[in-house]
Amino acid sequence: MQTALSTRACSGGMRPVSMSRSCRMPHMRAIRPFTAAPVHVQQTAAAAVPSPGARQRLPVCSAAAKDATEQVPVTLPRTGFFISKTEVPAFIPRDDMMDQILRWALIEAEEGGQRNFGMPMQVHQRFKDGMTWGFEVEIIKEGERQADLSIGFDDEVCVKSEWIGQDGTGMPTNEGKQQEVAGKHFEIWKTCDRKVDEDLRATIRAFCTGLVSALNKYYAFGSVFAEEI
């Protein structure tokens, strides 16, 4: 199931969502520019050998590691300039999805922001109830903060059913146990009121386009680092 973060200029398999004129994105079929660099994890003699079925996660580093220690909560609801959002299906595991999106941002934005998007960036991890709920991105130019972006789930809930059945007409129905899942939408906000010039607008657009591409890969392949086929 391939789904995209929807905008006026970029539509995916989810519900269409409006996006401001200042941050329009190109059509997703043209997106192929951002390939995550391989991550090398240093091994030591005392390192434990994971079991074959164990999930391995990339280490949180830099500014996000500091935030992970401090457990900085995310501010909900977000305020500022709304850019875009998409509804996330109830069966998608929120922790795994945000964990992968965060690590994409650390590699592509914090480590390679100047190269990939035109300006240096810093990424700050944010939490809700002990779980990664999103992150904030500082866009920097010549040592000065230019803009702040907030990426993450909202505080709405959706309902997940134990299984999908059919009614007498063959239409799908929710059956079995019902469970509320927090984080109905994945959102992007510009949370500062700083003026946006053309260079900054281009950087924000490029970052959002790369984020959409990573999200598409997660929906299609289960990994934001999967190579497109």
mmCIF file of C-alpha atoms in Angstrom, residues 17-20 23 79-86 186-190:
data_model
loop_
_atom_site.group_PDB
_atom_site.id
_atom_site.type_symbol
_atom_site.label_atom_id
_atom_site.label_comp_id
_atom_site.label_asym_id
_atom_site.label_seq_id
_atom_site.Cartn_x
_atom_site.Cartn_y
_atom_site.Cartn_z
ATOM 1 C CA VAL A 17 -4.889 18.004 1.920
ATOM 2 C CA SER A 18 -4.319 21.633 1.069
ATOM 3 C CA MET A 19 -0.892 23.182 1.276
ATOM 4 C CA SER A 20 0.121 26.808 1.322
ATOM 5 C CA CYS A 23 5.525 25.619 0.244
ATOM 6 C CA THR A 79 0.604 26.511 16.193
ATOM 7 C CA GLY A 80 2.093 28.629 13.440
ATOM 8 C CA PHE A 81 1.991 28.195 9.687
ATOM 9 C CA PHE A 82 0.392 24.910 8.651
ATOM 10 C CA ILE A 83 2.147 23.213 5.722
ATOM 11 C CA SER A 84 0.574 19.792 5.249
ATOM 12 C CA LYS A 85 -0.816 16.662 6.904
ATOM 13 C CA THR A 86 -2.008 13.180 6.023
ATOM 14 C CA PHE A 186 1.116 13.129 10.432
ATOM 15 C CA GLU A 187 1.675 16.886 10.205
ATOM 16 C CA ILE A 188 4.246 19.463 9.115
ATOM 17 C CA TRP A 189 4.157 22.958 10.608
ATOM 18 C CA LYS A 190 6.335 26.044 10.384
#
